[in-house]
XYZ file of C-alpha atoms in Angstrom:
623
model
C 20.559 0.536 -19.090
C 19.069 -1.034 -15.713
C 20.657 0.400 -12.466
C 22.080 -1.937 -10.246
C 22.889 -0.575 -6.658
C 24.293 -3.296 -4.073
C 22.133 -2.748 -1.110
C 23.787 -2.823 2.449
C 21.978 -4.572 5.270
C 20.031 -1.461 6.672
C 18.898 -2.984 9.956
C 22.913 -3.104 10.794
C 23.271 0.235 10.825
C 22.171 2.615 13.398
C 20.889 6.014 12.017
C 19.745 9.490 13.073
C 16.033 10.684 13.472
C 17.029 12.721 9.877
C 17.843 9.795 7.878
C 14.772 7.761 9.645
C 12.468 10.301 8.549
C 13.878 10.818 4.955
C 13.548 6.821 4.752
C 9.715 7.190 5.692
C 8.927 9.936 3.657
C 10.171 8.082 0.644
C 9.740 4.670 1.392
C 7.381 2.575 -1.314
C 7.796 -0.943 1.107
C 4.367 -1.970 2.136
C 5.831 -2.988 5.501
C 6.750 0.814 6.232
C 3.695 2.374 4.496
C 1.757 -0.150 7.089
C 3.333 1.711 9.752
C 2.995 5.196 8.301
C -0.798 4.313 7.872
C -0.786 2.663 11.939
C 0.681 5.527 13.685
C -1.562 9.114 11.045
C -4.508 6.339 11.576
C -3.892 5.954 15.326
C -3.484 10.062 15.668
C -6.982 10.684 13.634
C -8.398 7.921 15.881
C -7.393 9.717 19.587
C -8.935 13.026 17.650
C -12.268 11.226 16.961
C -11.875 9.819 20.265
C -11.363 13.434 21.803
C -14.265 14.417 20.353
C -16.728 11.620 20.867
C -15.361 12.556 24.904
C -16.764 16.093 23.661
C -19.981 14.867 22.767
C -20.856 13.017 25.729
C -19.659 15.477 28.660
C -22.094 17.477 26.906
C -24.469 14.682 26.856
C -24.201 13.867 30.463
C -26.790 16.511 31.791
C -29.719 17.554 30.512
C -29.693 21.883 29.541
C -25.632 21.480 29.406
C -23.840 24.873 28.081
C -20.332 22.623 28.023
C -20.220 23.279 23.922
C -22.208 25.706 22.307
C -24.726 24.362 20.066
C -23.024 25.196 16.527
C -19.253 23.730 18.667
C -21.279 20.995 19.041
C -22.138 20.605 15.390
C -18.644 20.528 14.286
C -17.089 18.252 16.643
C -20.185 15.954 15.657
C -19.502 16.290 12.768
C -15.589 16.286 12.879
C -16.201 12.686 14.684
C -18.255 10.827 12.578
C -15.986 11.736 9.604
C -12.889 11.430 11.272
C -13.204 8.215 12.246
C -14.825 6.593 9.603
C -12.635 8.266 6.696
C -9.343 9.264 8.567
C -9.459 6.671 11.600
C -11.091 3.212 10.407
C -10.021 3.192 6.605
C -6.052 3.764 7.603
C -5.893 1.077 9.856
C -7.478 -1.375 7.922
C -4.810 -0.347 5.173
C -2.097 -0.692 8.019
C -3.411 -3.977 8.288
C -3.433 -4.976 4.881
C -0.278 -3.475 3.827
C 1.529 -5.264 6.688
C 0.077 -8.862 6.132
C -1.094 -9.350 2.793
C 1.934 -9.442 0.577
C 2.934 -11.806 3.243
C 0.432 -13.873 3.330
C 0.224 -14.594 -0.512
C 4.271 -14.957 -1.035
C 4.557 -11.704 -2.664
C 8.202 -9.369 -2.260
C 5.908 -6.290 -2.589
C 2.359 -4.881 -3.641
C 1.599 -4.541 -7.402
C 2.369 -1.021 -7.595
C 4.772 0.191 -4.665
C 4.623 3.902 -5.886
C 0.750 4.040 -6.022
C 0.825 2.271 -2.256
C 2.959 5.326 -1.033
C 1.129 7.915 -3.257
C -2.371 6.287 -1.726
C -1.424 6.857 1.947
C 0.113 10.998 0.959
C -3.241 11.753 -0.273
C -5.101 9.850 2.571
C -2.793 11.851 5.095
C -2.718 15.294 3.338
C -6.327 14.731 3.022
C -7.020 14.616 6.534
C -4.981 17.254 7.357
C -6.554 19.557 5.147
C -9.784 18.868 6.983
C -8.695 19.270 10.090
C -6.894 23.009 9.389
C -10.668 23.183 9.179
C -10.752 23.951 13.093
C -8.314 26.864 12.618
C -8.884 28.797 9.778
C -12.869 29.808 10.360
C -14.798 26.702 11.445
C -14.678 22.954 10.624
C -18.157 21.254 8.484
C -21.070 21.701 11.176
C -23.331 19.416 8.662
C -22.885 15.750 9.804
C -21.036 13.529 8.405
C -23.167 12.943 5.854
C -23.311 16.122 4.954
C -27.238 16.127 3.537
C -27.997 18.443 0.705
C -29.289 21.667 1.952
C -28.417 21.335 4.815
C -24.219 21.370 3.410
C -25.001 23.359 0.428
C -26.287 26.320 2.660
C -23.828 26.132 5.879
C -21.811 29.462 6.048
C -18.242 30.139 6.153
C -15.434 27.371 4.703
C -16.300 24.377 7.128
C -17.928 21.874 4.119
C -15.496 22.980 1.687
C -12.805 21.846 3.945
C -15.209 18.902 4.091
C -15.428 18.272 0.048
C -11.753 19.120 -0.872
C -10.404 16.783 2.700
C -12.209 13.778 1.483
C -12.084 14.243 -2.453
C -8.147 13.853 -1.715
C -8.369 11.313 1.245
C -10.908 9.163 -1.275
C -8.410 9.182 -4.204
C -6.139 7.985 -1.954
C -8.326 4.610 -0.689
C -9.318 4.340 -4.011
C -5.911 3.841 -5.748
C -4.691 1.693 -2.757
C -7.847 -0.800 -3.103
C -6.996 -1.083 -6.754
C -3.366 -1.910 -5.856
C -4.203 -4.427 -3.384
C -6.785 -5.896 -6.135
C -3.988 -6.308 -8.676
C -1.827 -7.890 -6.183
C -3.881 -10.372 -5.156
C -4.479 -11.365 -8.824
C -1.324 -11.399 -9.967
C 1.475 -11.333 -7.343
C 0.259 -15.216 -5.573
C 2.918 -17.340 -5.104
C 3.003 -20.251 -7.211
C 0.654 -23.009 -5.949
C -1.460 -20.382 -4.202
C -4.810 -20.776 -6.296
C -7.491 -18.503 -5.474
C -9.543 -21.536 -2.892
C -5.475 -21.319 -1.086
C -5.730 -18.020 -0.209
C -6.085 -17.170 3.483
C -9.606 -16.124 4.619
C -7.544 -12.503 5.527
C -6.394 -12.041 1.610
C -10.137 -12.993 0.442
C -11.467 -10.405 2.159
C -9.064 -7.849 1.406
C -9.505 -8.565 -2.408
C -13.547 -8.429 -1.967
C -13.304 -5.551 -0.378
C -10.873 -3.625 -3.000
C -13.688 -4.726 -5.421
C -16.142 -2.788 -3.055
C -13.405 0.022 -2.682
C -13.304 -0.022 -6.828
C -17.356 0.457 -7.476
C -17.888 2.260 -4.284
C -15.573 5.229 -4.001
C -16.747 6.667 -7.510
C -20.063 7.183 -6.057
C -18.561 9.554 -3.568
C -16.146 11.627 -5.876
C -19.039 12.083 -8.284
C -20.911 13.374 -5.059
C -18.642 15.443 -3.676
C -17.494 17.349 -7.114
C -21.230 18.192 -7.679
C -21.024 19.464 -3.649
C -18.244 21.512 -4.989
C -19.290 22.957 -7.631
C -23.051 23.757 -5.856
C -21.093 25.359 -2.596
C -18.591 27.008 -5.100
C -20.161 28.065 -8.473
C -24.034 27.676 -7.887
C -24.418 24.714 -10.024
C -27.956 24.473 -8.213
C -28.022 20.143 -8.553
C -29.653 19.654 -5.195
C -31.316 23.108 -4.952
C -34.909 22.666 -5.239
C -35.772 26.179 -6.265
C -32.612 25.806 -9.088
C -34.614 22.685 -10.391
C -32.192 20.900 -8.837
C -33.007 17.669 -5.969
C -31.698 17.289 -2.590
C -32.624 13.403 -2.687
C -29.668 13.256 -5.061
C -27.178 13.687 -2.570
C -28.693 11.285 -0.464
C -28.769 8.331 -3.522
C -25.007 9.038 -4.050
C -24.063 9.656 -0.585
C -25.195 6.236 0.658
C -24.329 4.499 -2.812
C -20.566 4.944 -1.710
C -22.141 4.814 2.591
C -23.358 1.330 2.735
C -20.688 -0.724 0.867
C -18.483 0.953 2.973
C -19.746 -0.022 6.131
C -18.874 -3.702 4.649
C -15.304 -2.319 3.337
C -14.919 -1.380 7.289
C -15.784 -5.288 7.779
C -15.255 -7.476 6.221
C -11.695 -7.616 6.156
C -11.959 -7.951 9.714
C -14.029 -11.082 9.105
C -11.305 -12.342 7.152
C -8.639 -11.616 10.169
C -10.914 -13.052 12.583
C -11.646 -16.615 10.768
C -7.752 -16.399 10.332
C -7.306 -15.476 14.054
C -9.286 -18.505 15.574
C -7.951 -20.772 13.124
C -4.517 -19.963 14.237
C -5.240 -20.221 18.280
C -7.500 -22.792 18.020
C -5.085 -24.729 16.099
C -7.862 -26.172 14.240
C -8.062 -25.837 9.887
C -11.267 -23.115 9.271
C -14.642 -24.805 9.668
C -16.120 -24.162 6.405
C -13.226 -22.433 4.233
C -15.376 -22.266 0.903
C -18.646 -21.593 2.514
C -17.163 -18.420 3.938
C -15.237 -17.388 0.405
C -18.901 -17.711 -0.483
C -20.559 -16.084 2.252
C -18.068 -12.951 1.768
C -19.077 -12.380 -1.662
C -22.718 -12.523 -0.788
C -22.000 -10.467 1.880
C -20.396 -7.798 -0.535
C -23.089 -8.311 -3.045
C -26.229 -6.993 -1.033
C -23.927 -4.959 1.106
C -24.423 -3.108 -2.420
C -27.963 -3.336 -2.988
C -29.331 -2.371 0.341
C -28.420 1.611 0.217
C -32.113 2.801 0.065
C -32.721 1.462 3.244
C -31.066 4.631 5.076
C -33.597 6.673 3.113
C -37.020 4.300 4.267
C -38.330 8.130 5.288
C -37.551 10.389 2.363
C -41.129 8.411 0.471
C -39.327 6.134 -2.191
C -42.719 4.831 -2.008
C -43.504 0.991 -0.957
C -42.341 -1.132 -3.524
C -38.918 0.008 -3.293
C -38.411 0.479 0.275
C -39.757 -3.402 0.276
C -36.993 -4.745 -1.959
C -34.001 -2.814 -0.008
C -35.979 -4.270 3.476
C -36.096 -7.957 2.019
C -32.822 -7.244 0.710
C -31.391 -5.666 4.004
C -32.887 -8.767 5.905
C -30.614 -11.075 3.450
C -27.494 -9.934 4.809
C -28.144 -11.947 7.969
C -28.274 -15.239 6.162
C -24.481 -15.224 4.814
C -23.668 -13.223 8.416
C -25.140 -16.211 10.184
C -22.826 -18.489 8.239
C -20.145 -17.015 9.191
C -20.039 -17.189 12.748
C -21.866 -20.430 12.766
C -18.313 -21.190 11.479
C -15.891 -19.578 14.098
C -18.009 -20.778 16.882
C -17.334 -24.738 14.579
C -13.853 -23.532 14.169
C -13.624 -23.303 17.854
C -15.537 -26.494 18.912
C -12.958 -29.212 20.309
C -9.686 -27.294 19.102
C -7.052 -26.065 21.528
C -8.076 -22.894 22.063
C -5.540 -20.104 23.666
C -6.796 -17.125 25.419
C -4.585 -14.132 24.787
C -5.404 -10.138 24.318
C -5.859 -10.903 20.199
C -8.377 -13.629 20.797
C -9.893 -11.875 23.773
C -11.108 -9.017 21.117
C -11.548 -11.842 18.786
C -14.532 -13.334 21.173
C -15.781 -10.197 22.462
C -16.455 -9.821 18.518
C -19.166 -12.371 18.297
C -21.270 -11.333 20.571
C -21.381 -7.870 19.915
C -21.583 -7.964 16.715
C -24.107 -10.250 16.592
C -26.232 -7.617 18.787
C -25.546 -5.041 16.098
C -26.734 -7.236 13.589
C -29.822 -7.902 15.549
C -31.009 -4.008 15.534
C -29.886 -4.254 11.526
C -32.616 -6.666 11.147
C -35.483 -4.821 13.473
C -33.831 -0.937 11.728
C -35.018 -3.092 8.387
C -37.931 -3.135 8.911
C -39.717 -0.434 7.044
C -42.352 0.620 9.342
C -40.238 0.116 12.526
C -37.964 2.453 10.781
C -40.258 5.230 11.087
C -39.797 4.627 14.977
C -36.260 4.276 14.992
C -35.216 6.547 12.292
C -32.712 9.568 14.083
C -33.014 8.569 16.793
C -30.219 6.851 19.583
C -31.824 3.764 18.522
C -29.944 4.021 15.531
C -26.497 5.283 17.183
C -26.444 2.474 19.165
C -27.257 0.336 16.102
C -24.179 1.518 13.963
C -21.957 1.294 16.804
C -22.487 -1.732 17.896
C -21.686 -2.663 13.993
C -18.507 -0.176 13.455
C -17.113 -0.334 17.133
C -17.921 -3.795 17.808
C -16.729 -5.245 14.126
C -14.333 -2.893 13.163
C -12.481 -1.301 16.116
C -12.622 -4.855 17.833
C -10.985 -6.067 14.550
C -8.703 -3.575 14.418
C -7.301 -3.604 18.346
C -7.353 -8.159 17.808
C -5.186 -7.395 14.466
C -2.921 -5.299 16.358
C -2.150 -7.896 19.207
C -1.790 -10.302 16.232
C 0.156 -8.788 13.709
C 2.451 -6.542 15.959
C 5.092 -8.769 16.487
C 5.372 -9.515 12.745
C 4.980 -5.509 12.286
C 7.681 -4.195 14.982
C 9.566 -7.330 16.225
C 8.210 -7.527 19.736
C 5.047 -8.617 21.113
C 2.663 -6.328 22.945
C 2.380 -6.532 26.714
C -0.615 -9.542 27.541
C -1.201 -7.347 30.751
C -1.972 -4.083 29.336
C -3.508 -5.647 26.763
C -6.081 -7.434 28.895
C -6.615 -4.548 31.198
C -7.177 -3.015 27.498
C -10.094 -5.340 26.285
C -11.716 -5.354 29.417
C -12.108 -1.830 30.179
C -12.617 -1.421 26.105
C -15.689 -4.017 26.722
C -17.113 -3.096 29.877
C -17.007 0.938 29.080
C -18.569 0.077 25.352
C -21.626 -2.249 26.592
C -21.838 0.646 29.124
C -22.017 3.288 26.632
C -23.802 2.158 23.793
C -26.424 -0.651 25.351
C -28.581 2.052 27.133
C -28.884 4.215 23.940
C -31.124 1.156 22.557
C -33.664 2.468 25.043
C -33.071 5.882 25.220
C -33.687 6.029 21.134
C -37.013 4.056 21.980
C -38.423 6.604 24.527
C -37.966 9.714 21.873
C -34.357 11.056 22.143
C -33.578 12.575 19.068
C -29.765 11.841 17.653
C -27.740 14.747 16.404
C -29.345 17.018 19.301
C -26.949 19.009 21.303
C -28.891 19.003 24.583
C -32.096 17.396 26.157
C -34.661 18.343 28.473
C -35.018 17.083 31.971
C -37.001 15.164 33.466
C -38.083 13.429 30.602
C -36.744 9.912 31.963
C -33.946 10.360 29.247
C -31.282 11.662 32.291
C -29.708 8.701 33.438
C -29.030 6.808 30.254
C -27.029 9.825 29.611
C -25.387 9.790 32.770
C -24.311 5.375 32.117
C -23.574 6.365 29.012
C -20.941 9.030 29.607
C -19.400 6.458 32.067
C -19.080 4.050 29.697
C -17.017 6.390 27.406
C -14.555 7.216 30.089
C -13.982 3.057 30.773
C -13.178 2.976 26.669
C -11.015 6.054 26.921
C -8.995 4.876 29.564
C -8.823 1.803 27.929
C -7.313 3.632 24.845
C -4.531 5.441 27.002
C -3.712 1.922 28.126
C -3.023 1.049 24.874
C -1.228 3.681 24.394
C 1.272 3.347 26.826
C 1.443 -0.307 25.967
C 3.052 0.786 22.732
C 5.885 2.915 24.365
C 6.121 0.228 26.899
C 6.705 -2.444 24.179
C 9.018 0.117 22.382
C 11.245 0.219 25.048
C 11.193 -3.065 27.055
C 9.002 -4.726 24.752
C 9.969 -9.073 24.677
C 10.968 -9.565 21.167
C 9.362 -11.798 19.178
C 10.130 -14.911 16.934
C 9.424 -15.766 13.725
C 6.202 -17.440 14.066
C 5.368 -16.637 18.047
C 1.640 -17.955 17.595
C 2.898 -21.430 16.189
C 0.648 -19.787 12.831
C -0.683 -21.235 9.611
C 0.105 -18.951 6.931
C 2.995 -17.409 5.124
C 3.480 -14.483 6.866
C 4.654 -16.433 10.004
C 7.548 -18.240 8.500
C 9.023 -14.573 7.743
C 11.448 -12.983 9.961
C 9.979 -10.477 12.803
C 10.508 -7.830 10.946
C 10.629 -9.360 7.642
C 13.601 -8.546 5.791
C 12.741 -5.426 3.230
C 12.554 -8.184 0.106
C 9.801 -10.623 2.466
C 11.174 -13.990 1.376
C 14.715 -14.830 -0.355
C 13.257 -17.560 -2.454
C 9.362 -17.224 -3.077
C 7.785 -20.375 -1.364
C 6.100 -22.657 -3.416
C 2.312 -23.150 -1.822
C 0.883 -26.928 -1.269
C -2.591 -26.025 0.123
C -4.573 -24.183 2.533
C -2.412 -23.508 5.960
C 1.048 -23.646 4.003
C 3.064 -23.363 6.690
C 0.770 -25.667 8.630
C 1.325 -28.089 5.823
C 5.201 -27.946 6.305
C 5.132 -28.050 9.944
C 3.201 -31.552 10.113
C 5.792 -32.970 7.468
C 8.814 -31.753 9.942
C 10.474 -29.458 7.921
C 11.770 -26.212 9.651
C 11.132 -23.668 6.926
C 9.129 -23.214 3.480
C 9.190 -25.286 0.037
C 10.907 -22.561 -2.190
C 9.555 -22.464 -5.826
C 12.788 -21.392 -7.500
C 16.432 -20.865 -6.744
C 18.355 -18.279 -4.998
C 18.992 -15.556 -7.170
C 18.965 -11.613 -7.244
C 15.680 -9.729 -6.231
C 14.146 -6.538 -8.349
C 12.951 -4.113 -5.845
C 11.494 -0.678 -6.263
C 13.559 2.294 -5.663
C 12.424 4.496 -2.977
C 10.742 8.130 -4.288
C 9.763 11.248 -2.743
C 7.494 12.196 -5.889
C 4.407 10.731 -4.051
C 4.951 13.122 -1.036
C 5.401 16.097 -3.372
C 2.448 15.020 -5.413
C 0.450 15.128 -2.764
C 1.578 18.186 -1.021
C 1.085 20.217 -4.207
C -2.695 18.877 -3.974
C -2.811 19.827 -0.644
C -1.686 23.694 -0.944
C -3.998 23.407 -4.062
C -7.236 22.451 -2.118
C -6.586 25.992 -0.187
C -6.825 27.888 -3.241
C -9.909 26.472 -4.403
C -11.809 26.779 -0.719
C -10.840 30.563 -0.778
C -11.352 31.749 -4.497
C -14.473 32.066 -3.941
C -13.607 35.084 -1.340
C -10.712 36.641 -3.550
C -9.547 35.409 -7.186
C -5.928 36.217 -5.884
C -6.579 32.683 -4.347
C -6.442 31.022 -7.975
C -2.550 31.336 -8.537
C -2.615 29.130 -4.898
C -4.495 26.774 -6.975
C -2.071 27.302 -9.641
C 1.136 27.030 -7.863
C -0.412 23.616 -5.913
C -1.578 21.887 -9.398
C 1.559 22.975 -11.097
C 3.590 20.950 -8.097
C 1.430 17.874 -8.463
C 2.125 18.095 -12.249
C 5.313 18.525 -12.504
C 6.141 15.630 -10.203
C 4.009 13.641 -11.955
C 5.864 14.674 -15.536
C 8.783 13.759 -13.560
C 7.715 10.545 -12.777
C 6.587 9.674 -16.113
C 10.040 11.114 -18.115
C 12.212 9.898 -15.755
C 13.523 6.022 -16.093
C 13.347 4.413 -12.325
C 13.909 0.617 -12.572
C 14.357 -0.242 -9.306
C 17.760 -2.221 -7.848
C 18.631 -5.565 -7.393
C 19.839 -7.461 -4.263
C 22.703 -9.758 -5.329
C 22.599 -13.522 -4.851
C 25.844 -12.805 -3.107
C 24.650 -10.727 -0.564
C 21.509 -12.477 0.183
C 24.003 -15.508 0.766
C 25.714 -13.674 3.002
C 22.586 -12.757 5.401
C 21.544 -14.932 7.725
C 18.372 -17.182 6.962
């Protein structure tokens, strides 16, 4: 028999910090699990921010004793995973659970449990990593954690490192399928696929990346298991085993994910100038097209971090042609915002401020990813700060540049109030200044010999006042950060609150509420082209074609199953880091497993069919 429950207009009612926290910890709306994803995101990003500080106070004098030299391992380590797996990844989810349902017409994502079972794992994952730096150690062997290198570090450290991520990635793995079903079957009607916002294209490329990708890595990281755990001897030489495995699977999930860390940023930013240059995209299908090329090689060029480990010629000549490729469809693409730009009415806020300190900087990056192609040149750059400054000017300048324009963007649509322009120029500019500062100067210091990974440096080897810039320039970006920071709690508090559509935007998510209602749109709009809301604007009607009548809405019922799921993997991944020491460990394992099974019996036994909002009610609410 289906359930019916009347739901009451929950944004009436004022409630206690108990009854906000139940509703998180249960919630399966995407809006919410966007937020849950911003603010453990934002917290792993100020820890890999904390300890990329870390790095370069010890950086900033040659012969430093500021961190010992195995300290200094882990929180090099700690930072390159933390913010790729536990910093990057959750934002871009925060992103695209707040604005892609909205942008294709959707109520909710394909599968609203999975969505709030994908961001427990991420979480519990990272926290399981991080208990790293209290129990014994955290991983000391980079974040890529080469075979032997991981398979002989003492104590716990890497298996903190295997079990963190093996939950984290199951995690980013089930959301990208979700968001891949949703965009194929949950499109409003009219939306074809050449409709879609350039935002939504991305996001579904990507979850096809996320899909092929993330394998690669679990496959990895079980065989890193059960090496560090039983002995398995895979990528231990004198076992018969081979270390260059590891590397082959490593960087079959590494590369594709430096483009899962991108490109739906591209998609945000061809959205973003769109929208504030009020101009249609310049070039809509050659940059659907450009995407998927993108993606494509993004796939085929993993060799080329392993030019050095003597593939031999012929192959490290494909992945360099290859590798080279990448720039063609790259070119496109901001041949096409800088179009998109030409002769519209541009407006200069924070969001397009990060938005146009984008191009440029990412174009440098993309510069050294041409020259680090190069197979000989390699041998030059390889591990060196050459190469640090290379992938930062990529991840920092694409991704976190993304991520801060998507904020000033989306925020308003996210939290009802727009951020503060002030702060959040003093933001970008100190964010700009202090990375150019920090990152520009390790071009050269990579070219006169210093070594990445190295805890310390001799002086007088001309290498001590790139150091010194360089340090500098990470202060300017942290302080930009805490400006940020308080720009949130300032906008919290005395925040300006925000229309529907305060950008005068272009796509569906703008003729929403600010905060959408929980159901996103009473009647599902029927879509007449590219820019639908554009489209209605120029014919002078005030709100969105609907495509059927007003009626009830199914939503999903909120569950705490994905929480408990996860928490019983969580106490499980103990168990199997420690049996090794003591067998008692194995009931942890036991009791954890038999948690995360038993919730998900539950789940399966028991009948959840959501509710329904009455036509009545939705009457009654305000449009």
């Amino acid at each position: 028999m289906r359930e019916v429950k009347v739901v009451s207009n929950a944004a009436t009612h004022k409630r206690g910090f108990g009854a906000v926290l139940w509703d998180y910890l249960t919630t399966v709306d995407h809006k919410k699990i966007a937020h849950l994803y911003l603010f453990s995101g934002g917290f792993f990003f100020l820890m890999g921010g904390i300890e990329a500080m870390l790095i370069r106070i010890q950086l900033i004098k040659p012969n430093s004793e500021f961190l010992s030299n195995g300290l200094y391992n882990e929180v090099l380590t700690m930072h390159g995973t933390t913010m790729i797996f536990l910093a990057a990844m959750p934002l871009i989810f925060a992103l695209m659970n707040a604005a892609v349902p909205l942008q294709i017409g959707a109520r909710d994502v394909a599968f609203p449990f999975i969505n709030s079972l994908g961001f427990w794992l991420f979480l519990f994952g990272g926290l399981i990593l991080n208990c790293s730096w209290f129990l014994g150690g955290a991983p000391d062997a980079g974040w890529t954690a080469y075979a032997p290198l991981s398979t002989t570090s003492p104590g716990h450290g890497v298996d903190f490192y295997v079990i963190g991520l093996q939950i984290a990635g199951a995690g980013t793995l089930i959301g990208g399928i979700n968001f891949l079903v949703t965009i194929v079957n949950m499109r409003a009607p009219g939306m074809t696929y050449m409709r879609m916002p350039l935002f939504t294209w991305s996001v579904f490329i990507t979850s096809i990346l996320i899909l092929f990708a993330f394998p690669a890595l679990t496959v990895g990281l079980f065989l890193l298991m059960f090496e560090r755990m039983f002995g398995a001897g895979f990528f231990d030489a004198s076992l018969g085993g081979n270390a260059i495995i590891w590397e082959h699977l490593f960087w079959i999930f590494g590369h594709p994910e430096v483009y899962i860390l991108i490109l739906p940023l591209f998609g945000l930013f061809s959205d973003l100038f769109s929208t504030f240059s009020k101009k249609r995209l310049f070039g809509y299908t050659a940059m659907v097209f450009a995407t998927m090329l993108i993606a494509f090689l993004g796939f085929m060029v993993w060799a080329h971090h392993m030019f050095t480990v003597g593939l031999g010629p012929v192959a490290n000549s494909i992945f360099a042609i290859a590798t080279m490729a990448i720039a063609v469809p790259t070119g496109i693409k901001i041949f096409n915002w800088l179009a998109t730009m030409w002769g519209g009415q541009i407006t200069i806020n924070s969001a397009m401020l990060w938005a146009l300190g984008f191009i440029p900087t990412f174009t440098l990056g993309g510069m050294t990813g041409v020259m680090v192609a190069s197979v000989v040149a390699d041998y030059q750059y390889h591990d060196s700060y050459f190469v640090v400054a290379h992938f930062h000017y990529v991840i920092v300048g694409g991704t976190i540049f993304g991520i801060f324009a998507g904020l000033h963007y989306w925020w308003p649509k996210m939290f009802g109030r727009i951020l503060h322009e002030g702060m959040g120029k003093l933001t970008f500019w100190t964010f700009l200044i202090g990375f150019h500062l920090t990152f520009f100067i390790q071009h050269f210091l990579g070219l006169m010999g210093m070594p990445r990974r190295y805890s310390t440096y001799l002086p007088n080897q001309g290498l001590d006042l790139g150091n010194l810039i360089s340090t500098i320039g990470a202060f300017f970006m942290a302080f930009a950060v805490i400006v940020f920071v308080i720009n949130v709690f300032y906008t919290a508090a005395k925040g300006e609150k925000a229309p529907a559509d305060p950008w005068d935007g272009r796509t569906l998510e703008w003729a929403t509420a600010s905060p959408p209602a929980h159901y996103n749109f009473k009647q599902v709009p029927l879509v007449r082209g590219l820019d639908p809301l554009w489209i209605e604007k120029t014919e002078g009607k005030g709100k969105l074609t609907p495509s059927e009548p007003l009626g009830d809405i199914h939503m999903p019922n909120a569950s705490i199953l994905p929480f408990v799921m996860s928490l019983g993997l969580f106490i499980a991944g103990f168990g199997f880091i420690y049996q090794v020491d003591d067998k008692g460990w194995l009931a942890v394992v036991f009791i954890g497993m038999a948690i995360t099974l038993g919730s998900m019996l539950i789940r399966s036994l028991k009948d959840d069919l959501g509710h329904h909002i009455t036509k009545e009610e939705l009457e009654r609410e305000a449009d």
